Structures are given as structure tokens and as C-alpha cells.
């Protein structure tokens, strides 16, 4: 039975790897390519989604999971369910497909006091909040006071996810990381083998990364800890086949709990075509980003316009800021002409 399910899963994923038919209009072909890439990512990540569901213990957690997947089917949450905090945008890698290259910003690290201010407000909205992510702008473990940030997170019992290129596991002892009571450690592993990994992630070493993940995973199991979940995150590129991706998943599940796939987004944040038939945006109803200096961008797809700064405003105020509320209303009406940047956005096309 398992073999039959696996074969069907592989066949479904393989259906979304084809190329444009001859004679298809260029923009339509580009839209079709994006749809194929996203469908392949979703299908390959199905086991990961089942694992997420398996960790749910309360009705409120189930509601939060479904809301995150389908936020346009529910009333807007009173507080961002997912908060992505860019504690630093310093990075020791230079990944070819990273948006940091195309959209450079001043480099810096978040003040410890500002981080605690954010955590305190999130703690007041537990009924809405589902995940506190340290991600998006760089390698969080390079923050000069990262240990202090983690102690604050642990003190408030934040459901924290740390995204890392592996530096976290190589910079701190495994027992110390376990004492921080993180929810998930997400390790970015792009490329399907050592050669492709080191081509994509300049500055990375595949063998040392795999050894670090394996050692941490074994330490957690030896000590009988259930968390943090060790998640491998992989960005699919066009040249990777379904067979390679499934083999990648098998290899990394030897040293991790789960593997999730993402599609490759344009580094600029925008596609080179418009799509008037695009779906309503999910990001503007489910997540908010905060940069290291406290700046809150309009949305995760378009970072050139800002809502304000959490040094001077609360997260709740910015979540209901007139700019983002207007954008939500336009999406509800599917009046994308009023927000033309959304027609090319990487998040929803």
C-alpha cells in the first residue's frame, strides 16, 4: 500500500515539470510555469503538511493551521498569526538566488530592548499568535547577543522558529540550544547534493552542515527531547527532477524530522509579467515582517513601502494600518488595478 501511495505521489509531482507548449503566448507561458512550480512544491511537501497536522493537540491550533493555509476564508485575525522578525541581516553566505543580493539594505542587528518589546506584545496576543519566526533577512545566529535573545524568548515561552543556514548548530552547544525550548529549527539546504549545494550557497560546506545537523538530531534524541523539530527547507530550481528531489528527501530524513520544499522566487520580489486573474493574497492576512531596525514593510512581497516602525507604534496598530487595510479591501474585491504592484508580486501569482 505504501509503495502504491508513493508511486502516485511521485507521478503527481512529475506532472508539473513539463515545458511550455509551442505557440503559447509568452505571458501565459510564464504564468503556467509559475503554477507548475507551485503545484510541484505543494505536492512534494504533502508529507510535511501531514506532520504539521500530527502535532496539533487543541482545536485552536487546528483553527490556526487552517487559517494560515486559507486566510481569505476567515475573518481577519486580530493580530498577525505569523510574525517574522529579522533580528539581523548579517549573513556569512552569499547565495545566488537570495533577495539580499537584489535588494540590499543597511546592515545591522536589532537592539535587545526592542526585541523584548516585540516579545512582550506578542505574549499579550497568544489567542491569535501561532509562530514567532527569526528569519528573512540574514543568519539569526550572527546577532552579537543571540544568546540573550533566546533567553528572552524562552522566558516568555514563545513558540519560536529559527531559520538558519547551519551556523546556529555550529556556533552554540547542542545542549544550550535544547535549553532554549525552541519550537523548530529550520535548516536551509539548497541543491540536491554537495556539488550543487556549494554552487548555490557560496560560503557553505555540505559535509560540515550535514554533520552538524546529524549531531544535533542525535543529541536531541539521546536526551529524550521532542523539540525543537528539525526541519530541512529546500528551494526547488527548474533543473531539479522529481527523482532527485525525492532522493534528497530520503537522504535528509535520516538526520531530520521533516523536509519541506519551496519554489524559487525572483530575487527582486516581482515577476516580469502581470496576472489580472491572480488569486487573492494570503500574506497580507496572515503574516507581518519586522526588520532589525524596527521597520515594518507594507507586506512580505513588496518591501519598498513601509507601514511604520515598532519603536513608535504597536504591532496591533500596524496590523490595522490604513495602507494594508486598503490593500486587503482591494483584494477582497479583486480590484487589483488599484494596487498594480500586486499583479506582479512573487507571493500570489
PDB file of C-alpha atoms in Angstrom, residues 160-343:
ATOM      1  CA  UNK A 160       9.937  30.241  18.262  1.00  0.00           C
ATOM      2  CA  UNK A 161      11.174  29.023  14.878  1.00  0.00           C
ATOM      3  CA  UNK A 162      14.784  29.841  13.994  1.00  0.00           C
ATOM      4  CA  UNK A 163      15.793  29.748  10.331  1.00  0.00           C
ATOM      5  CA  UNK A 164      19.486  29.040   9.831  1.00  0.00           C
ATOM      6  CA  UNK A 165      21.996  28.116   7.165  1.00  0.00           C
ATOM      7  CA  UNK A 166      23.554  25.809   9.744  1.00  0.00           C
ATOM      8  CA  UNK A 167      25.602  28.434  11.582  1.00  0.00           C
ATOM      9  CA  UNK A 168      23.300  28.132  14.621  1.00  0.00           C
ATOM     10  CA  UNK A 169      24.179  24.462  15.085  1.00  0.00           C
ATOM     11  CA  UNK A 170      27.899  25.184  14.699  1.00  0.00           C
ATOM     12  CA  UNK A 171      28.075  28.267  16.935  1.00  0.00           C
ATOM     13  CA  UNK A 172      26.306  27.053  20.089  1.00  0.00           C
ATOM     14  CA  UNK A 173      26.393  23.793  22.005  1.00  0.00           C
ATOM     15  CA  UNK A 174      23.566  21.402  21.265  1.00  0.00           C
ATOM     16  CA  UNK A 175      22.530  21.229  24.904  1.00  0.00           C
ATOM     17  CA  UNK A 176      22.316  25.008  25.106  1.00  0.00           C
ATOM     18  CA  UNK A 177      20.078  25.148  22.013  1.00  0.00           C
ATOM     19  CA  UNK A 178      17.833  22.486  23.545  1.00  0.00           C
ATOM     20  CA  UNK A 179      17.561  24.553  26.740  1.00  0.00           C
ATOM     21  CA  UNK A 180      16.130  27.458  24.736  1.00  0.00           C
ATOM     22  CA  UNK A 181      12.977  25.367  24.174  1.00  0.00           C
ATOM     23  CA  UNK A 182      12.616  26.362  20.536  1.00  0.00           C
ATOM     24  CA  UNK A 183       9.678  25.005  18.578  1.00  0.00           C
ATOM     25  CA  UNK A 184      11.532  24.385  15.307  1.00  0.00           C
ATOM     26  CA  UNK A 185      14.984  24.772  13.802  1.00  0.00           C
ATOM     27  CA  UNK A 186      14.635  25.266  10.036  1.00  0.00           C
ATOM     28  CA  UNK A 187      17.858  24.496   8.161  1.00  0.00           C
ATOM     29  CA  UNK A 188      18.193  25.856   4.634  1.00  0.00           C
ATOM     30  CA  UNK A 189      19.668  23.240   2.286  1.00  0.00           C
ATOM     31  CA  UNK A 190      19.554  24.190  -1.393  1.00  0.00           C
ATOM     32  CA  UNK A 191      20.971  21.976  -4.114  1.00  0.00           C
ATOM     33  CA  UNK A 192      20.334  18.242  -4.249  1.00  0.00           C
ATOM     34  CA  UNK A 193      23.908  17.152  -3.438  1.00  0.00           C
ATOM     35  CA  UNK A 194      27.244  18.518  -2.243  1.00  0.00           C
ATOM     36  CA  UNK A 195      28.279  19.965  -5.611  1.00  0.00           C
ATOM     37  CA  UNK A 196      25.019  21.804  -6.308  1.00  0.00           C
ATOM     38  CA  UNK A 197      24.729  22.946  -2.684  1.00  0.00           C
ATOM     39  CA  UNK A 198      28.132  24.602  -2.735  1.00  0.00           C
ATOM     40  CA  UNK A 199      27.396  26.214  -6.114  1.00  0.00           C
ATOM     41  CA  UNK A 200      24.194  27.798  -4.785  1.00  0.00           C
ATOM     42  CA  UNK A 201      25.360  28.660  -1.289  1.00  0.00           C
ATOM     43  CA  UNK A 202      28.714  30.378  -1.601  1.00  0.00           C
ATOM     44  CA  UNK A 203      30.459  30.053   1.732  1.00  0.00           C
ATOM     45  CA  UNK A 204      28.730  26.800   2.709  1.00  0.00           C
ATOM     46  CA  UNK A 205      30.205  23.341   3.131  1.00  0.00           C
ATOM     47  CA  UNK A 206      27.780  20.472   2.591  1.00  0.00           C
ATOM     48  CA  UNK A 207      29.715  17.861   4.583  1.00  0.00           C
ATOM     49  CA  UNK A 208      30.112  20.047   7.680  1.00  0.00           C
ATOM     50  CA  UNK A 209      26.450  21.105   7.504  1.00  0.00           C
ATOM     51  CA  UNK A 210      25.234  17.516   7.286  1.00  0.00           C
ATOM     52  CA  UNK A 211      27.471  16.520  10.176  1.00  0.00           C
ATOM     53  CA  UNK A 212      26.190  19.424  12.321  1.00  0.00           C
ATOM     54  CA  UNK A 213      22.533  18.565  11.634  1.00  0.00           C
ATOM     55  CA  UNK A 214      23.158  14.865  12.292  1.00  0.00           C
ATOM     56  CA  UNK A 215      24.974  15.534  15.585  1.00  0.00           C
ATOM     57  CA  UNK A 216      22.244  17.880  16.838  1.00  0.00           C
ATOM     58  CA  UNK A 217      19.475  15.466  15.836  1.00  0.00           C
ATOM     59  CA  UNK A 218      21.204  12.593  17.622  1.00  0.00           C
ATOM     60  CA  UNK A 219      21.841  14.713  20.727  1.00  0.00           C
ATOM     61  CA  UNK A 220      18.166  15.665  20.928  1.00  0.00           C
ATOM     62  CA  UNK A 221      17.083  12.026  20.603  1.00  0.00           C
ATOM     63  CA  UNK A 222      19.651  10.821  23.138  1.00  0.00           C
ATOM     64  CA  UNK A 223      18.380  13.328  25.712  1.00  0.00           C
ATOM     65  CA  UNK A 224      14.759  12.348  25.021  1.00  0.00           C
ATOM     66  CA  UNK A 225      13.684  15.812  23.838  1.00  0.00           C
ATOM     67  CA  UNK A 226      10.780  16.115  21.399  1.00  0.00           C
ATOM     68  CA  UNK A 227      11.636  19.641  20.326  1.00  0.00           C
ATOM     69  CA  UNK A 228      12.898  21.558  18.558  1.00  0.00           C
ATOM     70  CA  UNK A 229      11.654  19.897  15.417  1.00  0.00           C
ATOM     71  CA  UNK A 230      14.489  19.715  12.892  1.00  0.00           C
ATOM     72  CA  UNK A 231      13.119  20.830   9.521  1.00  0.00           C
ATOM     73  CA  UNK A 232      15.068  20.873   6.273  1.00  0.00           C
ATOM     74  CA  UNK A 233      13.925  23.604   3.866  1.00  0.00           C
ATOM     75  CA  UNK A 234      14.825  23.271   0.176  1.00  0.00           C
ATOM     76  CA  UNK A 235      14.227  25.757  -2.669  1.00  0.00           C
ATOM     77  CA  UNK A 236      13.421  23.901  -5.892  1.00  0.00           C
ATOM     78  CA  UNK A 237      15.149  25.115  -9.051  1.00  0.00           C
ATOM     79  CA  UNK A 238      13.956  24.311 -12.567  1.00  0.00           C
ATOM     80  CA  UNK A 239      16.757  21.871 -13.362  1.00  0.00           C
ATOM     81  CA  UNK A 240      15.974  19.555 -10.430  1.00  0.00           C
ATOM     82  CA  UNK A 241      13.947  16.459 -11.282  1.00  0.00           C
ATOM     83  CA  UNK A 242      11.318  14.781  -9.138  1.00  0.00           C
ATOM     84  CA  UNK A 243      13.592  11.761  -8.738  1.00  0.00           C
ATOM     85  CA  UNK A 244      16.397  13.981  -7.420  1.00  0.00           C
ATOM     86  CA  UNK A 245      14.060  15.773  -5.035  1.00  0.00           C
ATOM     87  CA  UNK A 246      12.627  12.554  -3.623  1.00  0.00           C
ATOM     88  CA  UNK A 247      16.142  11.204  -3.153  1.00  0.00           C
ATOM     89  CA  UNK A 248      17.074  14.474  -1.393  1.00  0.00           C
ATOM     90  CA  UNK A 249      14.130  13.977   0.938  1.00  0.00           C
ATOM     91  CA  UNK A 250      15.100  10.370   1.723  1.00  0.00           C
ATOM     92  CA  UNK A 251      18.698  11.325   2.489  1.00  0.00           C
ATOM     93  CA  UNK A 252      17.838  14.194   4.814  1.00  0.00           C
ATOM     94  CA  UNK A 253      15.110  12.327   6.678  1.00  0.00           C
ATOM     95  CA  UNK A 254      17.922  10.190   8.060  1.00  0.00           C
ATOM     96  CA  UNK A 255      19.035  13.196  10.131  1.00  0.00           C
ATOM     97  CA  UNK A 256      15.918  15.375  10.425  1.00  0.00           C
ATOM     98  CA  UNK A 257      12.228  15.155  11.305  1.00  0.00           C
ATOM     99  CA  UNK A 258      10.758  16.649   8.152  1.00  0.00           C
ATOM    100  CA  UNK A 259      11.601  18.134   4.745  1.00  0.00           C
ATOM    101  CA  UNK A 260       9.662  20.992   3.178  1.00  0.00           C
ATOM    102  CA  UNK A 261      10.065  22.313  -0.353  1.00  0.00           C
ATOM    103  CA  UNK A 262       9.730  25.910  -1.536  1.00  0.00           C
ATOM    104  CA  UNK A 263       9.559  27.262  -5.081  1.00  0.00           C
ATOM    105  CA  UNK A 264      12.206  29.648  -6.414  1.00  0.00           C
ATOM    106  CA  UNK A 265      11.019  33.250  -6.268  1.00  0.00           C
ATOM    107  CA  UNK A 266      12.512  36.153  -8.255  1.00  0.00           C
ATOM    108  CA  UNK A 267      15.146  37.902  -6.166  1.00  0.00           C
ATOM    109  CA  UNK A 268      13.593  41.308  -6.923  1.00  0.00           C
ATOM    110  CA  UNK A 269      10.280  40.201  -5.408  1.00  0.00           C
ATOM    111  CA  UNK A 270       8.385  40.827  -8.658  1.00  0.00           C
ATOM    112  CA  UNK A 271       7.786  38.763 -11.786  1.00  0.00           C
ATOM    113  CA  UNK A 272       8.319  40.251 -15.244  1.00  0.00           C
ATOM    114  CA  UNK A 273       4.660  39.747 -16.183  1.00  0.00           C
ATOM    115  CA  UNK A 274       1.256  40.769 -14.859  1.00  0.00           C
ATOM    116  CA  UNK A 275      -1.583  38.424 -13.974  1.00  0.00           C
ATOM    117  CA  UNK A 276      -5.051  40.032 -13.685  1.00  0.00           C
ATOM    118  CA  UNK A 277      -6.532  36.609 -12.848  1.00  0.00           C
ATOM    119  CA  UNK A 278      -4.254  36.083  -9.851  1.00  0.00           C
ATOM    120  CA  UNK A 279      -5.727  34.785  -6.576  1.00  0.00           C
ATOM    121  CA  UNK A 280      -6.286  36.913  -3.505  1.00  0.00           C
ATOM    122  CA  UNK A 281      -3.162  37.405  -1.463  1.00  0.00           C
ATOM    123  CA  UNK A 282      -2.725  35.258   1.634  1.00  0.00           C
ATOM    124  CA  UNK A 283       0.333  37.022   3.039  1.00  0.00           C
ATOM    125  CA  UNK A 284      -1.440  40.303   3.884  1.00  0.00           C
ATOM    126  CA  UNK A 285      -3.920  38.433   6.102  1.00  0.00           C
ATOM    127  CA  UNK A 286      -1.614  36.064   7.920  1.00  0.00           C
ATOM    128  CA  UNK A 287       1.880  37.445   8.481  1.00  0.00           C
ATOM    129  CA  UNK A 288       3.942  40.523   9.235  1.00  0.00           C
ATOM    130  CA  UNK A 289       7.649  41.187   8.967  1.00  0.00           C
ATOM    131  CA  UNK A 290       9.790  43.361  11.228  1.00  0.00           C
ATOM    132  CA  UNK A 291      13.286  44.419  10.187  1.00  0.00           C
ATOM    133  CA  UNK A 292      16.223  44.689  12.577  1.00  0.00           C
ATOM    134  CA  UNK A 293      15.724  48.474  12.922  1.00  0.00           C
ATOM    135  CA  UNK A 294      12.013  48.081  13.742  1.00  0.00           C
ATOM    136  CA  UNK A 295      10.722  48.965  10.262  1.00  0.00           C
ATOM    137  CA  UNK A 296       7.589  47.075   9.163  1.00  0.00           C
ATOM    138  CA  UNK A 297       7.325  46.719   5.355  1.00  0.00           C
ATOM    139  CA  UNK A 298       3.939  47.030   3.665  1.00  0.00           C
ATOM    140  CA  UNK A 299       3.903  43.268   3.085  1.00  0.00           C
ATOM    141  CA  UNK A 300       6.316  40.382   2.694  1.00  0.00           C
ATOM    142  CA  UNK A 301       6.124  40.555  -1.098  1.00  0.00           C
ATOM    143  CA  UNK A 302       6.671  44.280  -1.553  1.00  0.00           C
ATOM    144  CA  UNK A 303       9.321  45.779   0.722  1.00  0.00           C
ATOM    145  CA  UNK A 304       9.733  49.209  -0.899  1.00  0.00           C
ATOM    146  CA  UNK A 305       6.885  50.777   1.082  1.00  0.00           C
ATOM    147  CA  UNK A 306       6.537  50.719   4.868  1.00  0.00           C
ATOM    148  CA  UNK A 307       3.730  50.749   7.421  1.00  0.00           C
ATOM    149  CA  UNK A 308       5.775  52.284  10.209  1.00  0.00           C
ATOM    150  CA  UNK A 309       8.152  51.256  12.963  1.00  0.00           C
ATOM    151  CA  UNK A 310       7.516  49.164  16.078  1.00  0.00           C
ATOM    152  CA  UNK A 311       9.724  51.535  18.091  1.00  0.00           C
ATOM    153  CA  UNK A 312       6.952  54.120  17.825  1.00  0.00           C
ATOM    154  CA  UNK A 313       3.840  52.001  17.156  1.00  0.00           C
ATOM    155  CA  UNK A 314       2.447  48.734  18.414  1.00  0.00           C
ATOM    156  CA  UNK A 315       2.257  45.642  16.229  1.00  0.00           C
ATOM    157  CA  UNK A 316      -1.532  45.716  16.606  1.00  0.00           C
ATOM    158  CA  UNK A 317      -1.693  49.282  15.259  1.00  0.00           C
ATOM    159  CA  UNK A 318       0.458  48.451  12.249  1.00  0.00           C
ATOM    160  CA  UNK A 319      -1.528  45.269  11.555  1.00  0.00           C
ATOM    161  CA  UNK A 320      -4.571  47.506  11.039  1.00  0.00           C
ATOM    162  CA  UNK A 321      -2.716  50.347   9.323  1.00  0.00           C
ATOM    163  CA  UNK A 322      -4.835  52.127   6.651  1.00  0.00           C
ATOM    164  CA  UNK A 323      -2.354  51.201   3.877  1.00  0.00           C
ATOM    165  CA  UNK A 324      -2.579  47.451   4.472  1.00  0.00           C
ATOM    166  CA  UNK A 325      -6.326  47.640   5.173  1.00  0.00           C
ATOM    167  CA  UNK A 326      -6.842  49.337   1.802  1.00  0.00           C
ATOM    168  CA  UNK A 327      -4.804  46.619   0.110  1.00  0.00           C
ATOM    169  CA  UNK A 328      -6.904  43.921   1.791  1.00  0.00           C
ATOM    170  CA  UNK A 329     -10.106  45.621   0.644  1.00  0.00           C
ATOM    171  CA  UNK A 330      -8.834  45.755  -2.947  1.00  0.00           C
ATOM    172  CA  UNK A 331      -8.022  42.055  -2.798  1.00  0.00           C
ATOM    173  CA  UNK A 332     -11.425  41.233  -1.342  1.00  0.00           C
ATOM    174  CA  UNK A 333     -12.995  42.987  -4.348  1.00  0.00           C
ATOM    175  CA  UNK A 334     -10.341  41.586  -6.696  1.00  0.00           C
ATOM    176  CA  UNK A 335      -9.729  45.181  -7.751  1.00  0.00           C
ATOM    177  CA  UNK A 336      -6.033  44.698  -8.432  1.00  0.00           C
ATOM    178  CA  UNK A 337      -5.869  47.756 -10.702  1.00  0.00           C
ATOM    179  CA  UNK A 338      -5.820  49.861  -7.515  1.00  0.00           C
ATOM    180  CA  UNK A 339      -2.669  48.067  -6.304  1.00  0.00           C
ATOM    181  CA  UNK A 340      -0.811  47.389  -9.590  1.00  0.00           C
ATOM    182  CA  UNK A 341       2.305  46.044  -7.870  1.00  0.00           C
ATOM    183  CA  UNK A 342       0.210  43.055  -6.744  1.00  0.00           C
ATOM    184  CA  UNK A 343      -0.224  41.997 -10.388  1.00  0.00           C
TER     185      UNK A 343
END
